[in-house]
Short mmCIF file of C-alpha atoms and ligand atoms in Angstrom, two decimals:
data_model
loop_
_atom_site.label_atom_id
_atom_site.label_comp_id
_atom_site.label_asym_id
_atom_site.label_seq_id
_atom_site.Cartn_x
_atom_site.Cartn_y
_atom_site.Cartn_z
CA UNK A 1465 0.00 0.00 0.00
CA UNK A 1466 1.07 4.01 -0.76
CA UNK A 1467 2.38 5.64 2.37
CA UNK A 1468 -0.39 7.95 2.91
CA UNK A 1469 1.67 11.09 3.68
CA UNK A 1470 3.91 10.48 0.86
CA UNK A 1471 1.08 10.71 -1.33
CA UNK A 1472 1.88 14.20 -3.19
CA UNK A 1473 -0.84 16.62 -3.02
CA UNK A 1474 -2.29 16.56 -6.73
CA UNK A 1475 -1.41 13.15 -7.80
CA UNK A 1476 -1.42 13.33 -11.49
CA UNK A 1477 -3.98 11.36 -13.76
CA UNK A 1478 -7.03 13.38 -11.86
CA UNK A 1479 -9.21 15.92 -12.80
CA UNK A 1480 -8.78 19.73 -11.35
CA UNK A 1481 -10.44 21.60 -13.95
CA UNK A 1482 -13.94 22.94 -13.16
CA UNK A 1483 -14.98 22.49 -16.62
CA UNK A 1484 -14.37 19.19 -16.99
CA UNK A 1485 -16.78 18.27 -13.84
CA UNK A 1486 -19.18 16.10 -15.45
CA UNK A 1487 -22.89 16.87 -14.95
CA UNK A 1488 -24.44 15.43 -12.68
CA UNK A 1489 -27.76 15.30 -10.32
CA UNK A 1490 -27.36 15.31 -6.72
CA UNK A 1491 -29.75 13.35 -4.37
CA UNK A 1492 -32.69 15.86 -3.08
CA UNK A 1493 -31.84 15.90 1.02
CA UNK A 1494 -35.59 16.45 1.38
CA UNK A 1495 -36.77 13.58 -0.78
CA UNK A 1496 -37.69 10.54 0.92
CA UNK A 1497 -37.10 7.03 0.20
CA UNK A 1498 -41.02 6.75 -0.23
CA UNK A 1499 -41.03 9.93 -2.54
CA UNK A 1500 -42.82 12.03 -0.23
CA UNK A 1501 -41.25 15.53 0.59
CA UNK A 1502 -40.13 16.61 4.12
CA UNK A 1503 -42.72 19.61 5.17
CA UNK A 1504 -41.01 20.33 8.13
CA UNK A 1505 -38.37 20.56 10.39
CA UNK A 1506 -39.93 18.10 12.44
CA UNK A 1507 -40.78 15.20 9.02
CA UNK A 1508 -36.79 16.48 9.40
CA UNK A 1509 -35.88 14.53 12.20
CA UNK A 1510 -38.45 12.39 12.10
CA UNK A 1511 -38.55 10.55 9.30
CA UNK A 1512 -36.04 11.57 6.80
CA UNK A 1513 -32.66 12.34 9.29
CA UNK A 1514 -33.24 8.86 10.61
CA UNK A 1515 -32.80 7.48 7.00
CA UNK A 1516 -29.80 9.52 5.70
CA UNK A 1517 -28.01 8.30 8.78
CA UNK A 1518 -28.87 4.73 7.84
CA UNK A 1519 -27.38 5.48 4.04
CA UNK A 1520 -24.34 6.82 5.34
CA UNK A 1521 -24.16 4.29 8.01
CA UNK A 1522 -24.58 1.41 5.17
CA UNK A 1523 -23.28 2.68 2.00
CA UNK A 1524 -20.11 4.74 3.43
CA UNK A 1525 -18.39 4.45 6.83
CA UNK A 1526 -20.43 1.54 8.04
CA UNK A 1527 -22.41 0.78 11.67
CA UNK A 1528 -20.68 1.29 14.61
CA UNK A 1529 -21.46 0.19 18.09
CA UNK A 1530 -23.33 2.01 20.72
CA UNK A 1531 -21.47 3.57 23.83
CA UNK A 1532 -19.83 0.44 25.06
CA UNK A 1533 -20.09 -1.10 28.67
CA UNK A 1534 -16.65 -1.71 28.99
CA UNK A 1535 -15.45 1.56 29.36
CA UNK A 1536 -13.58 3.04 32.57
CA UNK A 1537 -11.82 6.45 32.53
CA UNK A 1538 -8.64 6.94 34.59
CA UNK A 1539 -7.34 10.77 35.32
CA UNK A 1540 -3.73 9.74 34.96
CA UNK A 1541 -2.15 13.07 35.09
CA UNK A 1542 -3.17 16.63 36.58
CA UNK A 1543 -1.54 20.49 36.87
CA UNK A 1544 -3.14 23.00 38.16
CA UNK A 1545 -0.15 25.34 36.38
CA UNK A 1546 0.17 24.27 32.96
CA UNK A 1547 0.76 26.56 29.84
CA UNK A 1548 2.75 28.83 31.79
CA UNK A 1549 -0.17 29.49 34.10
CA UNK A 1550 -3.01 30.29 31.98
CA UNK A 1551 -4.45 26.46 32.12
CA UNK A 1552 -4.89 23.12 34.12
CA UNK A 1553 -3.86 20.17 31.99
CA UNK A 1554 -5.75 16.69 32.56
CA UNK A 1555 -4.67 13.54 30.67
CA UNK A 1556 -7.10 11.02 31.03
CA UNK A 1557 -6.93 7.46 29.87
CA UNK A 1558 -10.37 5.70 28.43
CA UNK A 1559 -10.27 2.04 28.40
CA UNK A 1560 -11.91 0.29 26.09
CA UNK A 1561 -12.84 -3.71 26.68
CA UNK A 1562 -11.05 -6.43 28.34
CA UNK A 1563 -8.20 -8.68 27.86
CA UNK A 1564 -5.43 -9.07 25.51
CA UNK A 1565 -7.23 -7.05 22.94
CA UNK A 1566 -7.89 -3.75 25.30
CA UNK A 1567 -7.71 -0.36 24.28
CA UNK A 1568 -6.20 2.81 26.37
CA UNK A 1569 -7.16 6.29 24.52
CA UNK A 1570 -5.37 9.05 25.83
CA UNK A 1571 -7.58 12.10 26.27
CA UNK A 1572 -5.12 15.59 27.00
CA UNK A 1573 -7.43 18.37 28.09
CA UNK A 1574 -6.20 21.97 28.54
CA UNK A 1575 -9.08 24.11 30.82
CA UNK A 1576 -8.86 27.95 30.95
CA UNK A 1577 -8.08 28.21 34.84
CA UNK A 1578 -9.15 32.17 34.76
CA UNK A 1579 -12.82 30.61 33.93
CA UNK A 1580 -15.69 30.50 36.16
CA UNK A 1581 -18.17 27.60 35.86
CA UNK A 1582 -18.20 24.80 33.12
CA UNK A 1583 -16.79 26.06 29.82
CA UNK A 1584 -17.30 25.32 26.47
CA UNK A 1585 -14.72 23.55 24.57
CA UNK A 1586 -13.39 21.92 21.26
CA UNK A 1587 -12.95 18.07 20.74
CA UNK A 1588 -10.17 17.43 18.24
CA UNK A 1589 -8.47 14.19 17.19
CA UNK A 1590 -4.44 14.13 16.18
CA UNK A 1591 -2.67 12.58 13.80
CA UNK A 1592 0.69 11.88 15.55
CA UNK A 1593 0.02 11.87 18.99
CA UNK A 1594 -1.23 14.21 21.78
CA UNK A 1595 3.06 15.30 22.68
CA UNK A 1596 2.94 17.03 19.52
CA UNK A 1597 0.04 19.09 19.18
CA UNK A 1598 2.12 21.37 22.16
CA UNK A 1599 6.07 21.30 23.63
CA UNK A 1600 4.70 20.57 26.93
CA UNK A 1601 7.11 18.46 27.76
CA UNK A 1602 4.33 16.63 30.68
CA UNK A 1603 2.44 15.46 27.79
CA UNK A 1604 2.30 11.88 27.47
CA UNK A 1605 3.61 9.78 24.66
CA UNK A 1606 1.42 7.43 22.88
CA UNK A 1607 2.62 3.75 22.96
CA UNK A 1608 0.20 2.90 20.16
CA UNK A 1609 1.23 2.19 16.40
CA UNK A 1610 2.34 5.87 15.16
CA UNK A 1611 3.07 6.60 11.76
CA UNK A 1612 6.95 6.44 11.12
CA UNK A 1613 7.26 7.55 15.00
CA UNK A 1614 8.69 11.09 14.23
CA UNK A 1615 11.08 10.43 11.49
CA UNK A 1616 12.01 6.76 12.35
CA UNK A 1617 10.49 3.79 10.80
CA UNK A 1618 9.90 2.06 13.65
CA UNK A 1619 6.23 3.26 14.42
CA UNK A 1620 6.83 4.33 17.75
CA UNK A 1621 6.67 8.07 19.01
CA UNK A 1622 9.96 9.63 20.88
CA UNK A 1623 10.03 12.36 22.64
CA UNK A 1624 11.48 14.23 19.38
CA UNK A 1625 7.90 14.33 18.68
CA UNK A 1626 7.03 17.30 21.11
CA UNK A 1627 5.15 20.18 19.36
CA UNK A 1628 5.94 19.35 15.92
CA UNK A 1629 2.63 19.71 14.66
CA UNK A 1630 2.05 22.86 17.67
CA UNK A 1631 1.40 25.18 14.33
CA UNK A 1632 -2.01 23.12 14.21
CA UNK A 1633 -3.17 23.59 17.79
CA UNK A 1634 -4.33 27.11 18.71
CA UNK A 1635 -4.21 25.86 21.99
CA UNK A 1636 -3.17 29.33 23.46
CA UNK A 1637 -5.80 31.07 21.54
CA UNK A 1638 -7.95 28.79 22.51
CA UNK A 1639 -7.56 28.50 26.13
CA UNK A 1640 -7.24 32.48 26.29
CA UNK A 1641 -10.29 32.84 24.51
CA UNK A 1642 -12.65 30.43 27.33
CA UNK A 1643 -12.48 27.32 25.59
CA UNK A 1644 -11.12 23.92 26.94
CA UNK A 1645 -9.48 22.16 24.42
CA UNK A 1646 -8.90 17.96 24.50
CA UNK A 1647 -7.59 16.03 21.94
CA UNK A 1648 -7.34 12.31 21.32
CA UNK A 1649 -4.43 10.75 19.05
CA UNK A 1650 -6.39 8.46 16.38
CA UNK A 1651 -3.81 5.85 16.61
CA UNK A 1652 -5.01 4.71 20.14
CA UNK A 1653 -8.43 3.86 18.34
CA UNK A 1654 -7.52 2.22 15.35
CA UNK A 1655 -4.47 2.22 13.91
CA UNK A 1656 -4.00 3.70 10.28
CA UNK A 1657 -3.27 0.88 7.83
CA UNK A 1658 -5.36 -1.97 6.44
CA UNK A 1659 -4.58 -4.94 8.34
CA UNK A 1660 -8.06 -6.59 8.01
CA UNK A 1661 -9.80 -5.34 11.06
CA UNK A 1662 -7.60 -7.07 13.33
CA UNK A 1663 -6.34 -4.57 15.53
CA UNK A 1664 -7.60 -1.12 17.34
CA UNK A 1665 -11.33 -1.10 18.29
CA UNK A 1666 -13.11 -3.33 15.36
CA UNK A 1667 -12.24 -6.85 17.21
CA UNK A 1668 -13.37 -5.24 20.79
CA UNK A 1669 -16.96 -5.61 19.09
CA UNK A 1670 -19.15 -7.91 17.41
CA UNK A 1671 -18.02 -9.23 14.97
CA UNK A 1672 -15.32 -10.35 16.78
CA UNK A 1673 -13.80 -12.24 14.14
CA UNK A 1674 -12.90 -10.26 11.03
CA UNK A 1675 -13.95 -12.97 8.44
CA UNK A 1676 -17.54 -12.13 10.00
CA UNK A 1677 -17.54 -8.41 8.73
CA UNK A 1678 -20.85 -7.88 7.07
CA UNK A 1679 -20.02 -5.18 4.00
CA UNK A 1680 -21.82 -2.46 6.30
CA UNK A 1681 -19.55 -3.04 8.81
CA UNK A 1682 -17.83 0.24 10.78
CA UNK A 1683 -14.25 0.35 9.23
CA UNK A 1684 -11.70 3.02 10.65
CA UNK A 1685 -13.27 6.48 10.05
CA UNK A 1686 -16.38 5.30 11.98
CA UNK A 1687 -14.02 3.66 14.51
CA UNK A 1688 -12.32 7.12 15.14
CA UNK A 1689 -15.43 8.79 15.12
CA UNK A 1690 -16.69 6.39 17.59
CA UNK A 1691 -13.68 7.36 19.59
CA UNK A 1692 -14.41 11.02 19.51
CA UNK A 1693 -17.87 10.14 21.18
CA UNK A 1694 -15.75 8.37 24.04
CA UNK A 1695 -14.57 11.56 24.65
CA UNK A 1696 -17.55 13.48 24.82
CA UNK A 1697 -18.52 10.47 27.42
CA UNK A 1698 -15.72 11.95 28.98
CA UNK A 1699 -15.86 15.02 29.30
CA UNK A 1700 -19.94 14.75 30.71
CA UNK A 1701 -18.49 13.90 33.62
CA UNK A 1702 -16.18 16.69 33.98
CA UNK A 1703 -17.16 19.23 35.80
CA UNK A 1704 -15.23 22.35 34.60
CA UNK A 1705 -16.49 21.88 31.36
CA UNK A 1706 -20.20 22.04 29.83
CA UNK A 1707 -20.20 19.06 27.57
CA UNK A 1708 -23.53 20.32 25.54
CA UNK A 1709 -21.13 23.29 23.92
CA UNK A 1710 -18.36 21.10 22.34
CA UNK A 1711 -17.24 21.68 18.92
CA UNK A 1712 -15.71 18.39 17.58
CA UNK A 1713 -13.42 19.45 14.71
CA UNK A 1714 -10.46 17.28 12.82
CA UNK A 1715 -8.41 17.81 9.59
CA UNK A 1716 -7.95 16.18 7.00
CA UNK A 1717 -9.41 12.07 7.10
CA UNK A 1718 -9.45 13.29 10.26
CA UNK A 1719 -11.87 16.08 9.21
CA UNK A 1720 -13.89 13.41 7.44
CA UNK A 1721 -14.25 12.12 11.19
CA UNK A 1722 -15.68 15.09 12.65
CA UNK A 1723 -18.12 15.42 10.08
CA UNK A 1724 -19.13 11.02 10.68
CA UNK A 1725 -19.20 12.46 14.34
CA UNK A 1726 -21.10 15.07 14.67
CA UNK A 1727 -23.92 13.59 11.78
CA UNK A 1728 -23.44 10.09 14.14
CA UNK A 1729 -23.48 11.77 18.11
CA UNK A 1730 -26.09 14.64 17.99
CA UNK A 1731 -24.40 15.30 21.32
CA UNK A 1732 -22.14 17.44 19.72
CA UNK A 1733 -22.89 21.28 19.73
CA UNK A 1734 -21.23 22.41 16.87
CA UNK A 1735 -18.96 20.23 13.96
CA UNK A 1736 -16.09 21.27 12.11
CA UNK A 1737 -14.58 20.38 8.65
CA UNK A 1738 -11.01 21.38 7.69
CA UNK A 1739 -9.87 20.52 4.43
CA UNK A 1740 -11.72 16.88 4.43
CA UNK A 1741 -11.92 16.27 0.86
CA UNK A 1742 -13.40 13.29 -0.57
CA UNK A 1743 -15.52 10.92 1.95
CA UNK A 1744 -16.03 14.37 3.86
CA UNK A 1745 -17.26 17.58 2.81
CA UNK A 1746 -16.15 17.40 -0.63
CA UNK A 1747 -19.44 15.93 -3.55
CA UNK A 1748 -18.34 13.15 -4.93
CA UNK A 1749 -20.19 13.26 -7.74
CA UNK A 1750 -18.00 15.90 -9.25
CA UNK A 1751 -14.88 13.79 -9.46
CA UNK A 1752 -12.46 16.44 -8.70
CA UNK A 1753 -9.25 15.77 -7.53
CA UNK A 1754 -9.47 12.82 -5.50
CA UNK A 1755 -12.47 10.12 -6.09
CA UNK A 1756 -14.04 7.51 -4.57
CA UNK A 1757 -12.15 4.81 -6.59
CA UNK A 1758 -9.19 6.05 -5.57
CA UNK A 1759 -9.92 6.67 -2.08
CA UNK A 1760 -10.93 3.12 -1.83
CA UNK A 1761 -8.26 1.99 -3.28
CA UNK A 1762 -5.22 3.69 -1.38
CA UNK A 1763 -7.16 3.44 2.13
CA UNK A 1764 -9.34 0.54 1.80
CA UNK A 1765 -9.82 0.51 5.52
CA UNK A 1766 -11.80 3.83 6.00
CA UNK A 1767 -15.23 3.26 4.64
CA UNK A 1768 -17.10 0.09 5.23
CA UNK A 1769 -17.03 -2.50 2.37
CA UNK A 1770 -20.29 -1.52 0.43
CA UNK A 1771 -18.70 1.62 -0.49
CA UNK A 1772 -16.07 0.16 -2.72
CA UNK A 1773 -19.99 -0.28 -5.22
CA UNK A 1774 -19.72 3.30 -6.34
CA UNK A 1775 -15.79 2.76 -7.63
CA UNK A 1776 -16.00 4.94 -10.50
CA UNK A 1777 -20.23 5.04 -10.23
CA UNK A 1778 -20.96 7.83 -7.42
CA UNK A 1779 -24.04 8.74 -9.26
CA UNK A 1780 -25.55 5.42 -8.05
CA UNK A 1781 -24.61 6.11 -4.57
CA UNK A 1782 -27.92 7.11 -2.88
CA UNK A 1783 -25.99 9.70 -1.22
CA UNK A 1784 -23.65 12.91 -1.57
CA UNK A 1785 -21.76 14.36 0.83
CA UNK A 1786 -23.99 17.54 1.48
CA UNK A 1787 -26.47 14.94 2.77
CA UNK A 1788 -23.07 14.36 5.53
CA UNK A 1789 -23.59 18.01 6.63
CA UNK A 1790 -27.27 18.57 6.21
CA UNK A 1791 -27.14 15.88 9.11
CA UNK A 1792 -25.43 18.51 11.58
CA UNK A 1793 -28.83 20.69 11.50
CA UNK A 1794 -29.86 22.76 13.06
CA UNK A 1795 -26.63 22.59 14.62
CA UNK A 1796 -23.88 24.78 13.08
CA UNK A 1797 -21.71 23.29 11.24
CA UNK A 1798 -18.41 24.71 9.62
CA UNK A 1799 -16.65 23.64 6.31
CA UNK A 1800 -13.07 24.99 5.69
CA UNK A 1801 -10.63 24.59 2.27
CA UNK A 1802 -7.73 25.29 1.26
CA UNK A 1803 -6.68 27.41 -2.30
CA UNK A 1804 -4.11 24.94 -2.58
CA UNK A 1805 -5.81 22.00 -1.42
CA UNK A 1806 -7.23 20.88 -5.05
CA UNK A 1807 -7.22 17.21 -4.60
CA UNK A 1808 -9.54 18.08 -1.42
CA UNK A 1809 -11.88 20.06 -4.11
CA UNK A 1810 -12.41 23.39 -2.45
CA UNK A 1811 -15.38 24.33 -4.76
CA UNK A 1812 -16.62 20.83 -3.92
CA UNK A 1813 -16.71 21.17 -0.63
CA UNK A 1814 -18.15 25.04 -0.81
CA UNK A 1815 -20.93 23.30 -3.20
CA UNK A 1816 -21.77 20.50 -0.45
CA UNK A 1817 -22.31 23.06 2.32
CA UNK A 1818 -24.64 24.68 -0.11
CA UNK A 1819 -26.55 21.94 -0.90
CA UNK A 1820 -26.74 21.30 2.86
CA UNK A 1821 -28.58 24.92 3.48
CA UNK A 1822 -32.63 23.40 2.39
CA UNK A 1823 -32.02 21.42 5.66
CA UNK A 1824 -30.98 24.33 7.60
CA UNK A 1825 -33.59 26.50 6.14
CA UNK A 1826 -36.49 23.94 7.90
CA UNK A 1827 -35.29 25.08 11.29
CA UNK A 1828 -35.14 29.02 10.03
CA UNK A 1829 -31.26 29.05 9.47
CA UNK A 1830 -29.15 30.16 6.71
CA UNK A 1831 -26.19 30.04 4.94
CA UNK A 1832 -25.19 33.36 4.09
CA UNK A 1833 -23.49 32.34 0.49
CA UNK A 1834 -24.94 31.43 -2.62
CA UNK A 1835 -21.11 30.96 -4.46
CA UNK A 1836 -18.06 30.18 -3.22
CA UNK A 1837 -16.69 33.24 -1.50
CA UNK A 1838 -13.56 34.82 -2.37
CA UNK A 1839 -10.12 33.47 -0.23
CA UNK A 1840 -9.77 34.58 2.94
CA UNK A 1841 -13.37 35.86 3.15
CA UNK A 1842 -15.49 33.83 5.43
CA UNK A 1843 -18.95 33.42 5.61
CA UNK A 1844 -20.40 32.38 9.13
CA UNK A 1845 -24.18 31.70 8.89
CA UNK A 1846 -25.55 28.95 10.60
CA UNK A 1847 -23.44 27.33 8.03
CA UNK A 1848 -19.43 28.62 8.14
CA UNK A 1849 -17.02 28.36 5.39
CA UNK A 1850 -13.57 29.83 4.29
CA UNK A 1851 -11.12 29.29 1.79
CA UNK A 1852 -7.80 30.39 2.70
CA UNK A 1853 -4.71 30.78 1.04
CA UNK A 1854 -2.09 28.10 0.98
CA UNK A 1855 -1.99 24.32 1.02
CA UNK A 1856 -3.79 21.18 2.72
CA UNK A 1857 -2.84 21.92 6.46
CA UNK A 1858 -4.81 23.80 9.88
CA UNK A 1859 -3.39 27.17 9.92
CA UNK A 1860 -3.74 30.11 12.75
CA UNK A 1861 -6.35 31.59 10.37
CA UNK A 1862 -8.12 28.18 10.06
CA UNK A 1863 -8.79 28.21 14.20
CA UNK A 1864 -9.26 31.84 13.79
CA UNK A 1865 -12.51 31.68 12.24
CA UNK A 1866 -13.73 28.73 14.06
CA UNK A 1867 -13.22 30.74 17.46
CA UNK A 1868 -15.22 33.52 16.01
CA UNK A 1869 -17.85 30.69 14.60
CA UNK A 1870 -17.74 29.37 18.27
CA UNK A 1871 -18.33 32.38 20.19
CA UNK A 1872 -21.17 33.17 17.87
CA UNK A 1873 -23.32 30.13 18.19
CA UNK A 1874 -21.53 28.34 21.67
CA UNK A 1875 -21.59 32.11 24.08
C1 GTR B 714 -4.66 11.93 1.49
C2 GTR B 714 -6.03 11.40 1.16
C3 GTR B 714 -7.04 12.44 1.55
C4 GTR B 714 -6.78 13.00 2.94
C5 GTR B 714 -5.32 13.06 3.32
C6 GTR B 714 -5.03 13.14 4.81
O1 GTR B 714 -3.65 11.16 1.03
O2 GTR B 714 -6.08 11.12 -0.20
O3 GTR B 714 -8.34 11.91 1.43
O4 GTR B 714 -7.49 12.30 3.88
O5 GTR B 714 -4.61 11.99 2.88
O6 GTR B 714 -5.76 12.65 5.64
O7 GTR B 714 -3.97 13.67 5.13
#
């Protein structure tokens, strides 16, 4: 298999031309399977919410488990002091099942210490481990599977590892700004490479045995996104924090999780896309830059096995991806790309939050944007979006606008 992060950013052989999108016909969000039309916000939720979610569920990342019984969290770590004063650090450990097989997430939380009574917060989920979302040197060091464990090949992360992804953690901003912020490395769910289901959370549930797997099946974005609701479970019973204002957020396949999570746990107060691409906020329909086939392909582990039927046939998938964030209403939801980002399709992903708005407008909520906006010109309606300048990555300008888009709908 491709080593995902060696994958160049435009891989050549794809389309990134907006004239050669093909046309096509996207699925009406307010059409249900039995023809009828939603009315309401309430035929909403109802009737046709609960069958998107069973679409995406079956045709795309797959059915994941409830919130498990085997669960125990463990405060392993706490400063009253941390960030140079301005925050109390708690690093929590959530396991998951019994036995050989057992899980331990690590959960870091950073709480505004200046703040009186619960706060609201952001949820996030790292690609590399919680050490190196900050230099805190107290952080704690994932003994999970880690991708080429900070320059070695080994898979293991070192303590070289400290804040070398810092530049896509706001956490100062955040903190200063009222918000706690936790993260969760995705490795300690499931680790990132196709190794038939065997490892991370998938064997922890029925079907135990991989050879079981049913082709709707949870496969690793649902498994992280199940792993994000873990820490929600989390932080409910945390008192310093008010766990109905989270914002779950993630970048990247990671911000194809946030969007599974937020359309999956209704829990969440607030969902946020940054530069997801295909299988998140980008339409697939439009084959631009990356596509299904190819997604399936490189990462055959992300979306559940029925899927892999619209290879190179999206139109006969009975859903698009703006039917992913129509299922955040009438919570807000927030869709960022990148200018340089074209195998994420940032006209793609603009397009999907558009076709998103009908759902929004049933509770009285709109967009604000009827074409893509200009770069570095956000639009925060119910529905947020940006372009920015510059390439697939979470920049200061990226957390930026979702602080604004938080203390907007979370104050
Ligand atoms: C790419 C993949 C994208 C995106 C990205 C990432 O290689 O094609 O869908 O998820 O990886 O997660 O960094």
């Amino acid at each position: 298999m491709l080593d995902p992060m060696l994958i160049e950013a435009q891989p050549k052989g794809y389309n990134y031309e907006e004239a050669k999108v093909p046309k096509y016909n996207l699925p009406d969000p307010l059409v249900c399977l039995d023809g009828s039309k939603v009315k309401d916000a309430d035929d909403w939720v109802k009737k046709r919410r609960p069958e998107v979610v069973r679409m995406f569920e079956d045709e795309v990342y797959g059915r994941s488990p409830g919130k498990p019984k085997a669960m125990r969290f463990e405060i392993v770590e706490k400063e009253a002091d941390a960030l140079g004063g301005k925050a109390m650090r708690k690093q929590i450990v959530i396991h998951l099942g019994k036995g050989e097989k057992a899980l331990a997430v690590n959960l870091l939380l950073y709480l505004p210490k200046k703040a009186k009574g619960p706060v609201p917060g952001f949820l996030t989920v790292n690609f590399l481990g919680n050490h190196t979302t900050n230099k805190d040197p107290a952080i704690r060091i994932p003994t999970s599977w880690v991708r080429n464990g900070n320059g070695t090949k080994n898979n293991k992360a070192t303590a070289a590892g400290r804040g070398e992804r810092a530049s896509r953690w706001a956490i100062d901003s955040i903190v200063s700004r009222g918000y706690a912020f936790g993260t969760i490395y995705y490795g300690d769910i499931d680790p990132d490479f196709h190794d038939g289901y065997e490892n991370g959370i998938h064997p922890l549930f029925p079907p135990k045995n991989p050879k079981k797997r049913k082709p709707t099946d949870w496969a690793s974005i649902a498994g992280w996104a199940w792993g994000l609701s873990r820490g929600l479970d989390y932080l409910e019973t945390e008192a310093d924090v008010d766990a109905k204002r989270i914002a779950v957020m993630g970048h990247s396949r990671l911000g194809k999780t946030s969007l599974w999570a937020g359309a999956s746990d209704e829990r969440f107060a607030l969902v946020i896309s940054n530069n997801s691409g295909c299988g998140g906020a980008a339409l697939s329909r439009r084959q631009f830059g990356e596509t299904v086939k190819r997604i399936n392909t490189s990462f055959p582990h992300w979306f559940c096995d029925n899927y892999k039927k619209y290879n190179d046939k999206e139109d006969e998938c009975p859903v698009d991806q703006h039917m992913l964030i129509a299922l955040s209403a009438p919570r807000p939801v927030y869709v960022a790309s990148a200018e340089g980002d074209r195998w994420a399709d940032p006209n793609g992903e603009f397009l999907s939050a558009l076709g998103a708005e009908p759902v929004y407008q049933l509770f009285g909520h709109t967009f604000g944007a009827s074409k893509q906006p200009p770069v570095n010109k956000p639009v925060q309606g119910r529905i947020g979006y940006h372009v920015r300048t510059g390439k697939h990555d979470v920049t200061s300008f990226d957390w930026e606008q979702y602080l604004n888009f938080a203390d907007k709908h979370l104050r």
